[in-house]
């Protein structure tokens, strides 16, 4: 059974810091891995999707990497800003054709001005 | 602005009421999903529709009844809910189930409270 873990559960950093969020999964047979952002009381915003054959994806100040063999992904946020404060969720799509996403518990990030 | 629109944003209902949640997308996506999210927990998949046919039911109680009347619209009919069903209900869509390189796009959800 696929399990997804995110560490740390919460993180507080001063503005301007570069930071890394971690995601690990137990079964390396995945279609893709997706990183989302969720603001309080809101839905999920897709940030980056890494296909199983890819090693990383970049969008602006965000860079996500994938090491499928070791069951790990990281989300790197450069030059953090207070507007980056949110909960970040990673989700894996298992090695089947269901479209089902299995989510980690999330990392709640606070960036202090 | 989200491209997946959910209505209503908030819903309060009694345990004997019947209500429906609505989800709409105009991105031409053929896969649509319902998720349930409890406070401080990640979303959990409930149902998946592919080309307007139910593809996955994650053993959801029958008091939740999904419907996909056309390719742009997804409903979730609610009847005789329990207080533990109070949660944020999220709708999502993606191009097709078989395409592993396409992200799921989420709406802002309906916050449901059962009295």
JSON list of C-alpha atoms in Angstrom, two decimals:
[
{"chain": "A", "resi": 1, "resn": "UNK", "atom": "CA", "xyz": [0.00, 0.00, 0.00]},
{"chain": "A", "resi": 2, "resn": "UNK", "atom": "CA", "xyz": [1.40, 3.40, -1.05]},
{"chain": "A", "resi": 3, "resn": "UNK", "atom": "CA", "xyz": [2.06, 5.79, 1.82]},
{"chain": "A", "resi": 4, "resn": "UNK", "atom": "CA", "xyz": [3.20, 9.40, 1.47]},
{"chain": "A", "resi": 5, "resn": "UNK", "atom": "CA", "xyz": [4.98, 11.28, 4.24]},
{"chain": "A", "resi": 6, "resn": "UNK", "atom": "CA", "xyz": [5.89, 14.94, 4.44]},
{"chain": "A", "resi": 7, "resn": "UNK", "atom": "CA", "xyz": [8.47, 16.34, 6.83]},
{"chain": "A", "resi": 8, "resn": "UNK", "atom": "CA", "xyz": [8.41, 18.75, 8.58]},
{"chain": "A", "resi": 9, "resn": "UNK", "atom": "CA", "xyz": [4.72, 19.18, 9.44]},
{"chain": "A", "resi": 10, "resn": "UNK", "atom": "CA", "xyz": [5.29, 22.89, 10.02]},
{"chain": "A", "resi": 11, "resn": "UNK", "atom": "CA", "xyz": [8.03, 25.34, 9.19]},
{"chain": "A", "resi": 12, "resn": "UNK", "atom": "CA", "xyz": [8.58, 29.00, 10.05]},
{"chain": "A", "resi": 13, "resn": "UNK", "atom": "CA", "xyz": [11.28, 31.00, 8.30]},
{"chain": "A", "resi": 14, "resn": "UNK", "atom": "CA", "xyz": [12.21, 34.67, 7.89]},
{"chain": "A", "resi": 15, "resn": "UNK", "atom": "CA", "xyz": [11.54, 36.32, 4.58]},
{"chain": "A", "resi": 16, "resn": "UNK", "atom": "CA", "xyz": [14.24, 35.83, 1.96]},
{"chain": "A", "resi": 17, "resn": "UNK", "atom": "CA", "xyz": [15.36, 32.38, 3.04]},
{"chain": "A", "resi": 18, "resn": "UNK", "atom": "CA", "xyz": [15.69, 29.51, 0.61]},
{"chain": "A", "resi": 19, "resn": "UNK", "atom": "CA", "xyz": [13.91, 26.42, 1.89]},
{"chain": "A", "resi": 20, "resn": "UNK", "atom": "CA", "xyz": [13.28, 22.78, 1.10]},
{"chain": "A", "resi": 21, "resn": "UNK", "atom": "CA", "xyz": [10.15, 20.77, 1.72]},
{"chain": "A", "resi": 22, "resn": "UNK", "atom": "CA", "xyz": [10.41, 17.00, 1.74]},
{"chain": "A", "resi": 23, "resn": "UNK", "atom": "CA", "xyz": [8.08, 14.27, 0.52]},
{"chain": "A", "resi": 24, "resn": "UNK", "atom": "CA", "xyz": [8.72, 10.53, 0.67]},
{"chain": "A", "resi": 25, "resn": "UNK", "atom": "CA", "xyz": [6.70, 7.62, -0.67]},
{"chain": "A", "resi": 26, "resn": "UNK", "atom": "CA", "xyz": [6.92, 3.89, -0.03]},
{"chain": "A", "resi": 27, "resn": "UNK", "atom": "CA", "xyz": [6.23, 2.43, -3.49]},
{"chain": "A", "resi": 28, "resn": "UNK", "atom": "CA", "xyz": [8.46, 3.63, -6.33]},
{"chain": "A", "resi": 29, "resn": "UNK", "atom": "CA", "xyz": [5.95, 2.54, -9.01]},
{"chain": "A", "resi": 30, "resn": "UNK", "atom": "CA", "xyz": [4.30, 5.89, -9.65]},
{"chain": "A", "resi": 31, "resn": "UNK", "atom": "CA", "xyz": [2.93, 7.64, -12.74]},
{"chain": "A", "resi": 32, "resn": "UNK", "atom": "CA", "xyz": [3.74, 11.10, -11.48]},
{"chain": "A", "resi": 33, "resn": "UNK", "atom": "CA", "xyz": [4.09, 13.28, -8.41]},
{"chain": "A", "resi": 34, "resn": "UNK", "atom": "CA", "xyz": [2.33, 16.58, -7.99]},
{"chain": "A", "resi": 35, "resn": "UNK", "atom": "CA", "xyz": [2.99, 19.45, -5.58]},
{"chain": "A", "resi": 36, "resn": "UNK", "atom": "CA", "xyz": [0.06, 21.61, -4.49]},
{"chain": "A", "resi": 37, "resn": "UNK", "atom": "CA", "xyz": [-0.42, 24.70, -2.42]},
{"chain": "A", "resi": 38, "resn": "UNK", "atom": "CA", "xyz": [-3.49, 25.21, -0.24]},
{"chain": "A", "resi": 39, "resn": "UNK", "atom": "CA", "xyz": [-4.41, 28.49, 1.42]},
{"chain": "A", "resi": 40, "resn": "UNK", "atom": "CA", "xyz": [-6.69, 28.37, 4.49]},
{"chain": "A", "resi": 41, "resn": "UNK", "atom": "CA", "xyz": [-10.28, 27.54, 3.54]},
{"chain": "A", "resi": 42, "resn": "UNK", "atom": "CA", "xyz": [-9.40, 27.30, -0.14]},
{"chain": "A", "resi": 43, "resn": "UNK", "atom": "CA", "xyz": [-8.93, 24.58, -2.72]},
{"chain": "A", "resi": 44, "resn": "UNK", "atom": "CA", "xyz": [-5.66, 23.21, -4.01]},
{"chain": "A", "resi": 45, "resn": "UNK", "atom": "CA", "xyz": [-3.50, 25.06, -6.51]},
{"chain": "A", "resi": 46, "resn": "UNK", "atom": "CA", "xyz": [-1.27, 22.85, -8.65]},
{"chain": "A", "resi": 47, "resn": "UNK", "atom": "CA", "xyz": [2.34, 24.06, -8.50]},
{"chain": "A", "resi": 48, "resn": "UNK", "atom": "CA", "xyz": [4.40, 21.44, -10.31]},
{"chain": "A", "resi": 49, "resn": "UNK", "atom": "CA", "xyz": [3.93, 17.97, -11.76]},
{"chain": "A", "resi": 50, "resn": "UNK", "atom": "CA", "xyz": [6.87, 15.65, -12.29]},
{"chain": "A", "resi": 51, "resn": "UNK", "atom": "CA", "xyz": [6.38, 12.65, -14.52]},
{"chain": "A", "resi": 52, "resn": "UNK", "atom": "CA", "xyz": [7.90, 9.36, -13.41]},
{"chain": "A", "resi": 53, "resn": "UNK", "atom": "CA", "xyz": [10.54, 9.64, -16.16]},
{"chain": "A", "resi": 54, "resn": "UNK", "atom": "CA", "xyz": [11.63, 13.15, -15.11]},
{"chain": "A", "resi": 55, "resn": "UNK", "atom": "CA", "xyz": [14.12, 14.27, -12.48]},
{"chain": "A", "resi": 56, "resn": "UNK", "atom": "CA", "xyz": [12.94, 17.83, -11.89]},
{"chain": "A", "resi": 57, "resn": "UNK", "atom": "CA", "xyz": [10.58, 20.60, -12.87]},
{"chain": "A", "resi": 58, "resn": "UNK", "atom": "CA", "xyz": [10.91, 24.35, -12.40]},
{"chain": "A", "resi": 59, "resn": "UNK", "atom": "CA", "xyz": [8.42, 27.19, -12.27]},
{"chain": "A", "resi": 60, "resn": "UNK", "atom": "CA", "xyz": [9.65, 30.61, -11.25]},
{"chain": "A", "resi": 61, "resn": "UNK", "atom": "CA", "xyz": [11.11, 30.42, -7.74]},
{"chain": "A", "resi": 62, "resn": "UNK", "atom": "CA", "xyz": [9.97, 26.81, -7.34]},
{"chain": "A", "resi": 63, "resn": "UNK", "atom": "CA", "xyz": [11.95, 23.71, -8.22]},
{"chain": "A", "resi": 64, "resn": "UNK", "atom": "CA", "xyz": [10.75, 20.18, -7.59]},
{"chain": "A", "resi": 65, "resn": "UNK", "atom": "CA", "xyz": [12.96, 17.12, -7.85]},
{"chain": "A", "resi": 66, "resn": "UNK", "atom": "CA", "xyz": [12.10, 13.45, -8.00]},
{"chain": "A", "resi": 67, "resn": "UNK", "atom": "CA", "xyz": [14.24, 10.45, -7.07]},
{"chain": "A", "resi": 68, "resn": "UNK", "atom": "CA", "xyz": [11.92, 7.59, -7.78]},
{"chain": "A", "resi": 69, "resn": "UNK", "atom": "CA", "xyz": [14.31, 4.83, -6.79]},
{"chain": "A", "resi": 70, "resn": "UNK", "atom": "CA", "xyz": [14.71, 6.22, -3.29]},
{"chain": "A", "resi": 71, "resn": "UNK", "atom": "CA", "xyz": [11.06, 7.30, -3.02]},
{"chain": "A", "resi": 72, "resn": "UNK", "atom": "CA", "xyz": [11.76, 10.98, -2.45]},
{"chain": "A", "resi": 73, "resn": "UNK", "atom": "CA", "xyz": [10.79, 14.35, -3.80]},
{"chain": "A", "resi": 74, "resn": "UNK", "atom": "CA", "xyz": [11.77, 17.82, -2.67]},
{"chain": "A", "resi": 75, "resn": "UNK", "atom": "CA", "xyz": [10.22, 21.20, -3.30]},
{"chain": "A", "resi": 76, "resn": "UNK", "atom": "CA", "xyz": [12.75, 24.01, -3.24]},
{"chain": "A", "resi": 77, "resn": "UNK", "atom": "CA", "xyz": [11.46, 27.55, -2.73]},
{"chain": "A", "resi": 78, "resn": "UNK", "atom": "CA", "xyz": [13.96, 30.31, -3.44]},
{"chain": "A", "resi": 79, "resn": "UNK", "atom": "CA", "xyz": [13.92, 33.71, -1.78]},
{"chain": "A", "resi": 80, "resn": "UNK", "atom": "CA", "xyz": [10.78, 33.02, 0.25]},
{"chain": "A", "resi": 81, "resn": "UNK", "atom": "CA", "xyz": [8.13, 35.74, 0.63]},
{"chain": "A", "resi": 82, "resn": "UNK", "atom": "CA", "xyz": [5.26, 36.21, 3.11]},
{"chain": "A", "resi": 83, "resn": "UNK", "atom": "CA", "xyz": [2.87, 35.41, 0.26]},
{"chain": "A", "resi": 84, "resn": "UNK", "atom": "CA", "xyz": [4.35, 31.90, 0.14]},
{"chain": "A", "resi": 85, "resn": "UNK", "atom": "CA", "xyz": [2.76, 31.15, 3.52]},
{"chain": "A", "resi": 86, "resn": "UNK", "atom": "CA", "xyz": [0.38, 28.23, 2.96]},
{"chain": "A", "resi": 87, "resn": "UNK", "atom": "CA", "xyz": [0.15, 24.46, 3.34]},
{"chain": "A", "resi": 88, "resn": "UNK", "atom": "CA", "xyz": [2.11, 22.52, 0.74]},
{"chain": "A", "resi": 89, "resn": "UNK", "atom": "CA", "xyz": [0.90, 19.06, -0.20]},
{"chain": "A", "resi": 90, "resn": "UNK", "atom": "CA", "xyz": [2.60, 16.45, -2.30]},
{"chain": "A", "resi": 91, "resn": "UNK", "atom": "CA", "xyz": [0.58, 13.72, -3.97]},
{"chain": "A", "resi": 92, "resn": "UNK", "atom": "CA", "xyz": [1.61, 10.65, -5.90]},
{"chain": "A", "resi": 93, "resn": "UNK", "atom": "CA", "xyz": [-0.37, 9.00, -8.62]},
{"chain": "A", "resi": 94, "resn": "UNK", "atom": "CA", "xyz": [0.18, 5.25, -8.14]},
{"chain": "A", "resi": 95, "resn": "UNK", "atom": "CA", "xyz": [1.31, 2.95, -10.91]},
{"chain": "A", "resi": 96, "resn": "UNK", "atom": "CA", "xyz": [-2.22, 2.31, -12.17]},
{"chain": "A", "resi": 97, "resn": "UNK", "atom": "CA", "xyz": [-4.66, 3.95, -14.54]},
{"chain": "A", "resi": 98, "resn": "UNK", "atom": "CA", "xyz": [-7.13, 5.22, -11.95]},
{"chain": "A", "resi": 99, "resn": "UNK", "atom": "CA", "xyz": [-6.27, 8.90, -11.68]},
{"chain": "A", "resi": 100, "resn": "UNK", "atom": "CA", "xyz": [-6.26, 8.47, -7.91]},
{"chain": "A", "resi": 101, "resn": "UNK", "atom": "CA", "xyz": [-3.92, 10.75, -5.97]},
{"chain": "A", "resi": 102, "resn": "UNK", "atom": "CA", "xyz": [-2.47, 9.75, -2.61]},
{"chain": "A", "resi": 103, "resn": "UNK", "atom": "CA", "xyz": [-1.60, 12.78, -0.52]},
{"chain": "A", "resi": 104, "resn": "UNK", "atom": "CA", "xyz": [0.90, 13.43, 2.21]},
{"chain": "A", "resi": 105, "resn": "UNK", "atom": "CA", "xyz": [-0.23, 15.21, 5.37]},
{"chain": "A", "resi": 106, "resn": "UNK", "atom": "CA", "xyz": [1.24, 18.50, 4.19]},
{"chain": "A", "resi": 107, "resn": "UNK", "atom": "CA", "xyz": [3.80, 21.01, 5.43]},
{"chain": "A", "resi": 108, "resn": "UNK", "atom": "CA", "xyz": [2.42, 24.29, 6.77]},
{"chain": "A", "resi": 109, "resn": "UNK", "atom": "CA", "xyz": [4.82, 27.08, 5.92]},
{"chain": "A", "resi": 110, "resn": "UNK", "atom": "CA", "xyz": [4.93, 30.49, 7.56]},
{"chain": "A", "resi": 111, "resn": "UNK", "atom": "CA", "xyz": [7.22, 33.14, 6.10]},
{"chain": "A", "resi": 112, "resn": "UNK", "atom": "CA", "xyz": [7.71, 36.04, 8.48]},
{"chain": "A", "resi": 113, "resn": "UNK", "atom": "CA", "xyz": [8.30, 39.58, 7.16]},
{"chain": "B", "resi": 1, "resn": "UNK", "atom": "CA", "xyz": [-9.06, 32.46, -10.38]},
{"chain": "B", "resi": 2, "resn": "UNK", "atom": "CA", "xyz": [-9.79, 28.75, -10.40]},
{"chain": "B", "resi": 3, "resn": "UNK", "atom": "CA", "xyz": [-11.00, 27.16, -13.64]},
{"chain": "B", "resi": 4, "resn": "UNK", "atom": "CA", "xyz": [-13.09, 24.67, -11.70]},
{"chain": "B", "resi": 5, "resn": "UNK", "atom": "CA", "xyz": [-16.14, 26.35, -10.18]},
{"chain": "B", "resi": 6, "resn": "UNK", "atom": "CA", "xyz": [-17.96, 24.90, -7.20]},
{"chain": "B", "resi": 7, "resn": "UNK", "atom": "CA", "xyz": [-21.27, 26.04, -5.76]},
{"chain": "B", "resi": 8, "resn": "UNK", "atom": "CA", "xyz": [-22.33, 26.76, -3.15]},
{"chain": "B", "resi": 9, "resn": "UNK", "atom": "CA", "xyz": [-19.23, 27.90, -1.25]},
{"chain": "B", "resi": 10, "resn": "UNK", "atom": "CA", "xyz": [-20.87, 27.16, 2.08]},
{"chain": "B", "resi": 11, "resn": "UNK", "atom": "CA", "xyz": [-23.76, 24.86, 2.97]},
{"chain": "B", "resi": 12, "resn": "UNK", "atom": "CA", "xyz": [-25.42, 24.18, 6.31]},
{"chain": "B", "resi": 13, "resn": "UNK", "atom": "CA", "xyz": [-27.96, 21.40, 6.39]},
{"chain": "B", "resi": 14, "resn": "UNK", "atom": "CA", "xyz": [-29.82, 19.24, 8.83]},
{"chain": "B", "resi": 15, "resn": "UNK", "atom": "CA", "xyz": [-29.48, 15.48, 8.91]},
{"chain": "B", "resi": 16, "resn": "UNK", "atom": "CA", "xyz": [-32.85, 14.98, 7.21]},
{"chain": "B", "resi": 17, "resn": "UNK", "atom": "CA", "xyz": [-32.29, 17.46, 4.38]},
{"chain": "B", "resi": 18, "resn": "UNK", "atom": "CA", "xyz": [-31.52, 16.73, 0.74]},
{"chain": "B", "resi": 19, "resn": "UNK", "atom": "CA", "xyz": [-29.06, 19.04, -1.00]},
{"chain": "B", "resi": 20, "resn": "UNK", "atom": "CA", "xyz": [-26.68, 18.97, -3.95]},
{"chain": "B", "resi": 21, "resn": "UNK", "atom": "CA", "xyz": [-23.18, 20.25, -4.58]},
{"chain": "B", "resi": 22, "resn": "UNK", "atom": "CA", "xyz": [-22.32, 21.41, -8.07]},
{"chain": "B", "resi": 23, "resn": "UNK", "atom": "CA", "xyz": [-19.02, 21.48, -9.93]},
{"chain": "B", "resi": 24, "resn": "UNK", "atom": "CA", "xyz": [-18.40, 22.91, -13.39]},
{"chain": "B", "resi": 25, "resn": "UNK", "atom": "CA", "xyz": [-15.38, 23.10, -15.67]},
{"chain": "B", "resi": 26, "resn": "UNK", "atom": "CA", "xyz": [-15.01, 24.38, -19.22]},
{"chain": "B", "resi": 27, "resn": "UNK", "atom": "CA", "xyz": [-11.50, 23.19, -19.96]},
{"chain": "B", "resi": 28, "resn": "UNK", "atom": "CA", "xyz": [-12.67, 20.21, -22.02]},
{"chain": "B", "resi": 29, "resn": "UNK", "atom": "CA", "xyz": [-11.51, 17.79, -19.34]},
{"chain": "B", "resi": 30, "resn": "UNK", "atom": "CA", "xyz": [-13.02, 14.30, -19.49]},
{"chain": "B", "resi": 31, "resn": "UNK", "atom": "CA", "xyz": [-12.07, 13.12, -15.99]},
{"chain": "B", "resi": 32, "resn": "UNK", "atom": "CA", "xyz": [-13.70, 14.62, -12.91]},
{"chain": "B", "resi": 33, "resn": "UNK", "atom": "CA", "xyz": [-13.25, 13.84, -9.23]},
{"chain": "B", "resi": 34, "resn": "UNK", "atom": "CA", "xyz": [-14.84, 14.38, -5.82]},
{"chain": "B", "resi": 35, "resn": "UNK", "atom": "CA", "xyz": [-12.62, 14.60, -2.74]},
{"chain": "B", "resi": 36, "resn": "UNK", "atom": "CA", "xyz": [-13.47, 15.05, 0.92]},
{"chain": "B", "resi": 37, "resn": "UNK", "atom": "CA", "xyz": [-11.14, 16.99, 3.19]},
{"chain": "B", "resi": 38, "resn": "UNK", "atom": "CA", "xyz": [-11.48, 17.11, 6.97]},
{"chain": "B", "resi": 39, "resn": "UNK", "atom": "CA", "xyz": [-9.82, 19.90, 8.93]},
{"chain": "B", "resi": 40, "resn": "UNK", "atom": "CA", "xyz": [-6.02, 19.69, 8.99]},
{"chain": "B", "resi": 41, "resn": "UNK", "atom": "CA", "xyz": [-6.07, 16.50, 6.93]},
{"chain": "B", "resi": 42, "resn": "UNK", "atom": "CA", "xyz": [-5.22, 15.85, 3.27]},
{"chain": "B", "resi": 43, "resn": "UNK", "atom": "CA", "xyz": [-7.98, 15.32, 0.70]},
{"chain": "B", "resi": 44, "resn": "UNK", "atom": "CA", "xyz": [-9.37, 11.80, 0.32]},
{"chain": "B", "resi": 45, "resn": "UNK", "atom": "CA", "xyz": [-10.73, 10.57, -2.97]},
{"chain": "B", "resi": 46, "resn": "UNK", "atom": "CA", "xyz": [-14.45, 9.73, -3.09]},
{"chain": "B", "resi": 47, "resn": "UNK", "atom": "CA", "xyz": [-15.42, 9.28, -6.74]},
{"chain": "B", "resi": 48, "resn": "UNK", "atom": "CA", "xyz": [-13.87, 9.43, -10.21]},
{"chain": "B", "resi": 49, "resn": "UNK", "atom": "CA", "xyz": [-15.77, 9.95, -13.45]},
{"chain": "B", "resi": 50, "resn": "UNK", "atom": "CA", "xyz": [-14.27, 9.31, -16.86]},
{"chain": "B", "resi": 51, "resn": "UNK", "atom": "CA", "xyz": [-16.19, 10.32, -19.97]},
{"chain": "B", "resi": 52, "resn": "UNK", "atom": "CA", "xyz": [-19.29, 10.81, -17.80]},
{"chain": "B", "resi": 53, "resn": "UNK", "atom": "CA", "xyz": [-19.18, 7.26, -16.45]},
{"chain": "B", "resi": 54, "resn": "UNK", "atom": "CA", "xyz": [-18.39, 6.38, -12.85]},
{"chain": "B", "resi": 55, "resn": "UNK", "atom": "CA", "xyz": [-14.92, 4.85, -12.81]},
{"chain": "B", "resi": 56, "resn": "UNK", "atom": "CA", "xyz": [-14.09, 4.69, -9.12]},
{"chain": "B", "resi": 57, "resn": "UNK", "atom": "CA", "xyz": [-16.18, 4.66, -5.95]},
{"chain": "B", "resi": 58, "resn": "UNK", "atom": "CA", "xyz": [-13.91, 4.56, -2.91]},
{"chain": "B", "resi": 59, "resn": "UNK", "atom": "CA", "xyz": [-16.48, 2.69, -0.80]},
{"chain": "B", "resi": 60, "resn": "UNK", "atom": "CA", "xyz": [-18.39, 5.89, -0.11]},
{"chain": "B", "resi": 61, "resn": "UNK", "atom": "CA", "xyz": [-21.66, 5.53, 1.87]},
{"chain": "B", "resi": 62, "resn": "UNK", "atom": "CA", "xyz": [-24.81, 5.62, -0.25]},
{"chain": "B", "resi": 63, "resn": "UNK", "atom": "CA", "xyz": [-25.95, 8.86, 1.39]},
{"chain": "B", "resi": 64, "resn": "UNK", "atom": "CA", "xyz": [-23.53, 10.46, -1.10]},
{"chain": "B", "resi": 65, "resn": "UNK", "atom": "CA", "xyz": [-24.73, 10.05, -4.68]},
{"chain": "B", "resi": 66, "resn": "UNK", "atom": "CA", "xyz": [-22.64, 11.42, -7.56]},
{"chain": "B", "resi": 67, "resn": "UNK", "atom": "CA", "xyz": [-23.95, 12.35, -10.97]},
{"chain": "B", "resi": 68, "resn": "UNK", "atom": "CA", "xyz": [-22.25, 13.50, -14.16]},
{"chain": "B", "resi": 69, "resn": "UNK", "atom": "CA", "xyz": [-24.99, 14.83, -16.48]},
{"chain": "B", "resi": 70, "resn": "UNK", "atom": "CA", "xyz": [-22.52, 16.06, -19.12]},
{"chain": "B", "resi": 71, "resn": "UNK", "atom": "CA", "xyz": [-18.81, 16.47, -19.70]},
{"chain": "B", "resi": 72, "resn": "UNK", "atom": "CA", "xyz": [-18.67, 19.87, -17.98]},
{"chain": "B", "resi": 73, "resn": "UNK", "atom": "CA", "xyz": [-20.77, 19.23, -14.93]},
{"chain": "B", "resi": 74, "resn": "UNK", "atom": "CA", "xyz": [-20.44, 17.05, -11.85]},
{"chain": "B", "resi": 75, "resn": "UNK", "atom": "CA", "xyz": [-22.95, 16.92, -9.01]},
{"chain": "B", "resi": 76, "resn": "UNK", "atom": "CA", "xyz": [-22.88, 15.36, -5.58]},
{"chain": "B", "resi": 77, "resn": "UNK", "atom": "CA", "xyz": [-26.32, 14.67, -4.12]},
{"chain": "B", "resi": 78, "resn": "UNK", "atom": "CA", "xyz": [-26.53, 14.54, -0.34]},
{"chain": "B", "resi": 79, "resn": "UNK", "atom": "CA", "xyz": [-29.20, 12.88, 1.76]},
{"chain": "B", "resi": 80, "resn": "UNK", "atom": "CA", "xyz": [-29.45, 11.91, 5.43]},
{"chain": "B", "resi": 81, "resn": "UNK", "atom": "CA", "xyz": [-25.91, 13.00, 6.22]},
{"chain": "B", "resi": 82, "resn": "UNK", "atom": "CA", "xyz": [-24.28, 12.60, 9.60]},
{"chain": "B", "resi": 83, "resn": "UNK", "atom": "CA", "xyz": [-22.39, 15.23, 11.64]},
{"chain": "B", "resi": 84, "resn": "UNK", "atom": "CA", "xyz": [-19.11, 13.48, 10.80]},
{"chain": "B", "resi": 85, "resn": "UNK", "atom": "CA", "xyz": [-19.75, 14.28, 7.13]},
{"chain": "B", "resi": 86, "resn": "UNK", "atom": "CA", "xyz": [-19.00, 17.94, 7.85]},
{"chain": "B", "resi": 87, "resn": "UNK", "atom": "CA", "xyz": [-15.95, 18.76, 5.74]},
{"chain": "B", "resi": 88, "resn": "UNK", "atom": "CA", "xyz": [-14.65, 20.64, 2.73]},
{"chain": "B", "resi": 89, "resn": "UNK", "atom": "CA", "xyz": [-15.77, 18.90, -0.47]},
{"chain": "B", "resi": 90, "resn": "UNK", "atom": "CA", "xyz": [-13.41, 19.47, -3.36]},
{"chain": "B", "resi": 91, "resn": "UNK", "atom": "CA", "xyz": [-14.01, 18.87, -7.03]},
{"chain": "B", "resi": 92, "resn": "UNK", "atom": "CA", "xyz": [-11.16, 18.37, -9.49]},
{"chain": "B", "resi": 93, "resn": "UNK", "atom": "CA", "xyz": [-10.75, 17.69, -13.19]},
{"chain": "B", "resi": 94, "resn": "UNK", "atom": "CA", "xyz": [-8.04, 16.50, -15.55]},
{"chain": "B", "resi": 95, "resn": "UNK", "atom": "CA", "xyz": [-7.78, 15.91, -19.27]},
{"chain": "B", "resi": 96, "resn": "UNK", "atom": "CA", "xyz": [-8.12, 12.14, -19.27]},
{"chain": "B", "resi": 97, "resn": "UNK", "atom": "CA", "xyz": [-7.53, 9.33, -16.79]},
{"chain": "B", "resi": 98, "resn": "UNK", "atom": "CA", "xyz": [-5.01, 7.60, -19.02]},
{"chain": "B", "resi": 99, "resn": "UNK", "atom": "CA", "xyz": [-2.71, 10.59, -19.36]},
{"chain": "B", "resi": 100, "resn": "UNK", "atom": "CA", "xyz": [-0.16, 10.45, -16.57]},
{"chain": "B", "resi": 101, "resn": "UNK", "atom": "CA", "xyz": [1.42, 13.78, -17.42]},
{"chain": "B", "resi": 102, "resn": "UNK", "atom": "CA", "xyz": [-1.63, 15.96, -16.82]},
{"chain": "B", "resi": 103, "resn": "UNK", "atom": "CA", "xyz": [-2.26, 17.67, -13.48]},
{"chain": "B", "resi": 104, "resn": "UNK", "atom": "CA", "xyz": [-5.53, 17.69, -11.64]},
{"chain": "B", "resi": 105, "resn": "UNK", "atom": "CA", "xyz": [-7.10, 21.12, -11.28]},
{"chain": "B", "resi": 106, "resn": "UNK", "atom": "CA", "xyz": [-9.11, 21.78, -8.13]},
{"chain": "B", "resi": 107, "resn": "UNK", "atom": "CA", "xyz": [-11.98, 24.09, -7.30]},
{"chain": "B", "resi": 108, "resn": "UNK", "atom": "CA", "xyz": [-12.18, 26.09, -4.07]},
{"chain": "B", "resi": 109, "resn": "UNK", "atom": "CA", "xyz": [-14.55, 23.60, -2.51]},
{"chain": "B", "resi": 110, "resn": "UNK", "atom": "CA", "xyz": [-17.86, 23.64, -0.68]},
{"chain": "B", "resi": 111, "resn": "UNK", "atom": "CA", "xyz": [-17.65, 23.94, 3.09]},
{"chain": "B", "resi": 112, "resn": "UNK", "atom": "CA", "xyz": [-20.40, 21.63, 4.39]},
{"chain": "B", "resi": 113, "resn": "UNK", "atom": "CA", "xyz": [-21.70, 21.71, 7.95]},
{"chain": "B", "resi": 114, "resn": "UNK", "atom": "CA", "xyz": [-24.22, 19.14, 9.19]},
{"chain": "B", "resi": 115, "resn": "UNK", "atom": "CA", "xyz": [-26.31, 20.18, 12.17]}
]
